[in-house]
Each structure stands twice: as C-alpha cells, then as structure tokens.
Coordinates of C-alpha atoms in Angstrom, one line a residue:
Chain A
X6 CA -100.1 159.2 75.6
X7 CA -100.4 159.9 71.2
X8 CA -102.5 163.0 71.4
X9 CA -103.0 164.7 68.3
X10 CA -103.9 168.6 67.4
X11 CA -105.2 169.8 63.8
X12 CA -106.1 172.8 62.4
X13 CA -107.4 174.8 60.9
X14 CA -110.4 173.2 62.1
X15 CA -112.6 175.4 59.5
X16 CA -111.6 176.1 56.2
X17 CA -112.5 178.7 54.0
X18 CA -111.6 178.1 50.4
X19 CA -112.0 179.7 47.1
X20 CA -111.8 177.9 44.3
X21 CA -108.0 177.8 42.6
X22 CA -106.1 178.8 45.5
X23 CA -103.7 176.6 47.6
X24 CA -104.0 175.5 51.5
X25 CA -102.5 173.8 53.7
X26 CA -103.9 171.2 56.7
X27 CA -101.5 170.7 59.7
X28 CA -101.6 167.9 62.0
X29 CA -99.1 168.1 65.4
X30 CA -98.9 164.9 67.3
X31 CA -97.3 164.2 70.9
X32 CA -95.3 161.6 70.9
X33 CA -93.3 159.2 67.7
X34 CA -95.8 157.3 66.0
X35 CA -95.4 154.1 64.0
X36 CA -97.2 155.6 61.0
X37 CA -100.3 158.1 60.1
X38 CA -102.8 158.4 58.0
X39 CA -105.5 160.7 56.2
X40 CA -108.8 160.1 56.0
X41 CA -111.7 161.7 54.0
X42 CA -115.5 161.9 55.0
X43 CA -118.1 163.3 52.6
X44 CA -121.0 164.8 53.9
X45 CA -123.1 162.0 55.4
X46 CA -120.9 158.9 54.6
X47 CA -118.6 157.0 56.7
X48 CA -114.3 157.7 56.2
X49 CA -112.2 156.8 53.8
X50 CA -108.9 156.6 53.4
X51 CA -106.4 158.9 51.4
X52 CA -102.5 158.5 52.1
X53 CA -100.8 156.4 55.2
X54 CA -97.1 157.9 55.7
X55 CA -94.7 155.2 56.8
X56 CA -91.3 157.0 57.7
X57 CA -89.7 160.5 58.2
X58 CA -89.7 162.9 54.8
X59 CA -92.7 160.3 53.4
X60 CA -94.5 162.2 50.8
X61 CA -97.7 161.1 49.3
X62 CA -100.2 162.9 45.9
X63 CA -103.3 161.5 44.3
X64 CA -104.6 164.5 42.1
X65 CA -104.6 167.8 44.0
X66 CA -104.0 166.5 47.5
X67 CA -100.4 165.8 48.7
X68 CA -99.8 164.4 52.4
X69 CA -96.2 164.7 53.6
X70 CA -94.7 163.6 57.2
X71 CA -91.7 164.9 59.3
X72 CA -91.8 162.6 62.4
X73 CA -88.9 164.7 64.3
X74 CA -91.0 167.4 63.9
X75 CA -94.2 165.2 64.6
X76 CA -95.9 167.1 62.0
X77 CA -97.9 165.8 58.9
X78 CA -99.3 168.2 56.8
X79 CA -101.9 167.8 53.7
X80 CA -101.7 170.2 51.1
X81 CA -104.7 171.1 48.6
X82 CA -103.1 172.7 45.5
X83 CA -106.1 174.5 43.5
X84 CA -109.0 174.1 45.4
X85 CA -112.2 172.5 43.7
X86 CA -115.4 172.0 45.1
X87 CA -115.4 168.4 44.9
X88 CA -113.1 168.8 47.8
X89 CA -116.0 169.9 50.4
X90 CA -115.2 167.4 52.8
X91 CA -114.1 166.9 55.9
X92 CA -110.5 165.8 56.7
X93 CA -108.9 163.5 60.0
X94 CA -105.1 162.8 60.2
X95 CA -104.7 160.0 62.3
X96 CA -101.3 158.8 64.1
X97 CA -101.3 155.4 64.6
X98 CA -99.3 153.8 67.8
X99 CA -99.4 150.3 68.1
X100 CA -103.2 149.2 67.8
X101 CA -104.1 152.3 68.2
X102 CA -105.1 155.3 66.3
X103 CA -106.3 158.7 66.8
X104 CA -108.0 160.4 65.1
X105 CA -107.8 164.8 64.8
X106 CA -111.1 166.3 65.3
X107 CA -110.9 167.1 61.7
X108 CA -110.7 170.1 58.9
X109 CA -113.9 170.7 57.8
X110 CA -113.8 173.0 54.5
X111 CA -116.1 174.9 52.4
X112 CA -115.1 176.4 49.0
X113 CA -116.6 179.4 47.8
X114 CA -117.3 180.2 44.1
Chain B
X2 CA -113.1 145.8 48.3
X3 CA -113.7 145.4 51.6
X4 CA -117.0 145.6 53.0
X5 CA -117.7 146.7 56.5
X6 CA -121.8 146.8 57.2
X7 CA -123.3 147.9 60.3
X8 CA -126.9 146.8 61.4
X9 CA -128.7 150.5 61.2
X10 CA -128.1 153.6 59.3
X11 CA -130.5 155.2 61.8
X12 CA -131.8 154.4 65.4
X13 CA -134.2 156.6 68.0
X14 CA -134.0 155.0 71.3
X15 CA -135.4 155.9 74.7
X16 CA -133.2 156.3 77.9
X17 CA -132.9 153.3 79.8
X18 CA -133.0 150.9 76.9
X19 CA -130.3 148.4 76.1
X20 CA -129.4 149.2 72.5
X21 CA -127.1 146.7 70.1
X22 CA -125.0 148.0 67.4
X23 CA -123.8 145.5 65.5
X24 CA -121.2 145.4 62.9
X25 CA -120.2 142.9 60.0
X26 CA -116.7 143.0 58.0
X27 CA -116.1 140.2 55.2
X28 CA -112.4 140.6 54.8
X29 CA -111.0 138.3 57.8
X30 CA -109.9 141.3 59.5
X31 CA -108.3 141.0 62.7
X32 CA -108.6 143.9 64.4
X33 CA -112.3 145.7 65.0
X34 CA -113.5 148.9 66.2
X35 CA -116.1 150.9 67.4
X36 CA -115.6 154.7 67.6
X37 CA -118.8 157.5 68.4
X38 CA -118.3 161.2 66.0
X39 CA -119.6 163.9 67.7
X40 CA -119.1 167.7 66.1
X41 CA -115.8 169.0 66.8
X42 CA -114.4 166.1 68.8
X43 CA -113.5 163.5 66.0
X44 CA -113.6 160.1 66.5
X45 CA -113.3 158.7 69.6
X46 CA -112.1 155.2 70.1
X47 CA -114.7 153.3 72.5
X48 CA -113.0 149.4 72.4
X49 CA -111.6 147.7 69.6
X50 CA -110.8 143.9 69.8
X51 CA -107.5 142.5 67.9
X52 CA -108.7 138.9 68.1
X53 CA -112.3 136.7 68.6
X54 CA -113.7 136.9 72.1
X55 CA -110.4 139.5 73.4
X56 CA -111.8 143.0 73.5
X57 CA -109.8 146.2 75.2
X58 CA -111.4 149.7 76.5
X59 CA -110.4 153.2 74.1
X60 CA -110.7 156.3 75.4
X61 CA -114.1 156.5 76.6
X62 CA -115.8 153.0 77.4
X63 CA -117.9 153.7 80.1
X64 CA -121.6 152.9 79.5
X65 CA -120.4 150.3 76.9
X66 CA -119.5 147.0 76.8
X67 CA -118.7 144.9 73.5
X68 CA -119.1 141.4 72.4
X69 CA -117.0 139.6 69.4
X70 CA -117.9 135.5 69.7
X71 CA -117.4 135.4 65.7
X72 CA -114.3 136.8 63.9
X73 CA -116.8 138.6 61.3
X74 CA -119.0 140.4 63.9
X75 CA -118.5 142.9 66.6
X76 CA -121.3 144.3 68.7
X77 CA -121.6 147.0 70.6
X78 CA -123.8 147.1 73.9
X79 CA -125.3 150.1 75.8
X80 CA -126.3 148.6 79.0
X81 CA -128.9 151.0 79.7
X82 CA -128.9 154.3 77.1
X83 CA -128.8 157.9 78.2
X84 CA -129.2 161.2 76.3
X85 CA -125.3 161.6 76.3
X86 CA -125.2 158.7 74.3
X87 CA -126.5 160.8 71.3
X88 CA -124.2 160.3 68.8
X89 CA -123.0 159.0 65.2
X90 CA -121.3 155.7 65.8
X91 CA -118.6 154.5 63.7
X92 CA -117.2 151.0 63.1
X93 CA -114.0 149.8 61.5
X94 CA -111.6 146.8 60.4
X95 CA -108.3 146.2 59.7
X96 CA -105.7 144.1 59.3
X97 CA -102.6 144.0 61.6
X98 CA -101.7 147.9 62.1
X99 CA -103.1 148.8 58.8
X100 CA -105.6 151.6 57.6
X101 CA -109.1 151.1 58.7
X102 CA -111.9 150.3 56.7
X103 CA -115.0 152.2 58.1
X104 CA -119.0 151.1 57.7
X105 CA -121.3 153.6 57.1
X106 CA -122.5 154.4 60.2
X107 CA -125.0 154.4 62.5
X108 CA -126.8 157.8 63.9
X109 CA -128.3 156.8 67.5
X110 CA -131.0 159.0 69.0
X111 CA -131.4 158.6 72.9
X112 CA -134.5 160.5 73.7

C-alpha cells in the first residue's frame, strides 16, 4: 500500500533564506506530483516528476525526485511571502494518488 | 483551462439528512474524484470513478456512496449525515494518470 510521509509539516520562514520540503513514500510509484493551495482556494498544481533524478524550477521553487530513495523533495530558494501556502506531494500509483498531509508555511518579515 | 465546478462553496446541514455534492468538469476527463481535507490529515481519497456509471471505494468510503450517469458530473451522496462528516470536500478530474484538476471546494457543516 503507497503511503506517503512529509514534513516539516510547519514551516517557519523568513524572508530570503532557503528550505527544503521532503516527501518519503513506501513503495515505487509511477510518478509524483506537487501541489499548491492558497489560503481558502482549492489545489493547484506545480511540478509532476516522471523518472528517477527528474528535476523540475518555475521561479523560486524547484521539485526534484530520487525514486530508489523514494524521496521527492521541493526546495524554496529565497523565501517570499507570496509563498504562504500550503504544499502536498502526491505519489501517484496507478489511479491512484496520495496525497501528504501537507507543509503548511508562514514567512516572517 | 480546465474548469472543474462544484455545486456549493458552503453548506450547513443537520445530522440525519441526505446531503448531495455535486461536481461538474468540462474537459472530457475520464477519471473523477472526490476527496474530504481535514487539518493535518491531507486529502483523503473517498471514491473516484475512471469511466461513466463505474465508481471504486478510496480510503475512507463509508457513509458515502457516489453516482456518475453523465461523463461531466459526479455526485457525491451522504446517505444520512453525521457530525464526523464535518469537513472541506474536494473534487477533481483528470485525464488517464495525469495531474488532477481540483474545484474549489465545498465546506460542509453537519450540525
């Protein structure tokens, strides 16, 4: 059974610095992804990471995937506070997908 | 874009009441979902139906049945809501194994 274990579960950001989201899943996976969810909206996806070493960027996020491992990771490089939202990774086995419980991160000024 | 709608952003119900969530997606998706978000648990997969009229449980389908007679629509059914049925419901589409498309939600109150 694809279980799937992220943390932190709370971040605590300041503004410029670097951090770093891990996701651990149980067994292979055909592919993962990333989601985003602002404050009061629905999800949306950011990266979907296909194959082992799979690294994805889109401004200051940057998802990468080691599937011997079975670790993704997402990576915030200078934290802004446009990133105050809540993160899922989500390993996808055939039809189905689960989801992490999520990163939920605050920046401080 | 694709465009997944769901019938209520918001919805106080009392126990014992049969409650329909109903979702719409206008990208011939083959593959719907219904997950509930509660804090600290993530999204948890209720059924999801890859095809018109075939539906299979998720993780935690008891206390909820599903209906999908149209390949656009895909309701959700509590029989007969309890308190414990509190929760933010999610629905999604996709195509084959891709990403899912989410709706915007719906936040059931069971009082």
């Amino acid at each position: 059974e694809l279980k799937v274990e992220q943390n932190p579960l709370f971040l605590s950001m300041q503004e410029g610095k670097n951090y770093t989201i891990y996701c651990n899943y149980s067994t292979t996976s055909d592919r993962l992804y990333w989601y985003r969810q602002d404050p009061g909206k629905s999800l949306e996806s950011l990266f979907v990471l296909l194959s082992n070493g799979a690294v994805k960027q889109e401004g200051r996020l940057m998802a990468s995937l080691d599937t011997k491992a079975r670790l993704s990771t997402l990576h915030i490089t200078a934290a802004v506070h446009d990133l105050s939202a809540t993160y899922f990774c989500a390993p996808q086995q055939g039809f189905k997908t689960i989801f992490g419980a999520g990163t939920r991160p605050f920046v401080k000024a | 874009d694709v465009k997944v709608t769901q019938s209520s952003r918001y919805l106080v119900k009392r126990t014992g009441e049969k409650v329909f969530l109903e979702c719409v997606q206008d990208m011939d998706h083959e593959n719907m979902f219904w997950y509930r978000q509660d804090p600290g648990l993530g999204l948890r997969l209720i059924y999801f139906s890859y095809d018109v009229k075939m539906k299979e449980k998720g993780d935690i389908p008891e206390g909820y049945s599903v209906s999908r007679e149209k390949k656009e629509r895909f309701s959700l059914i509590l029989e007969s809501a309890s308190t414990n049925q509190t929760s933010m419901y999610l629905c999604a589409s996709s195509t084959a194994v891709y990403e899912q498309y989410f709706g915007p939600g719906t936040r059931l109150t069971v009082t």
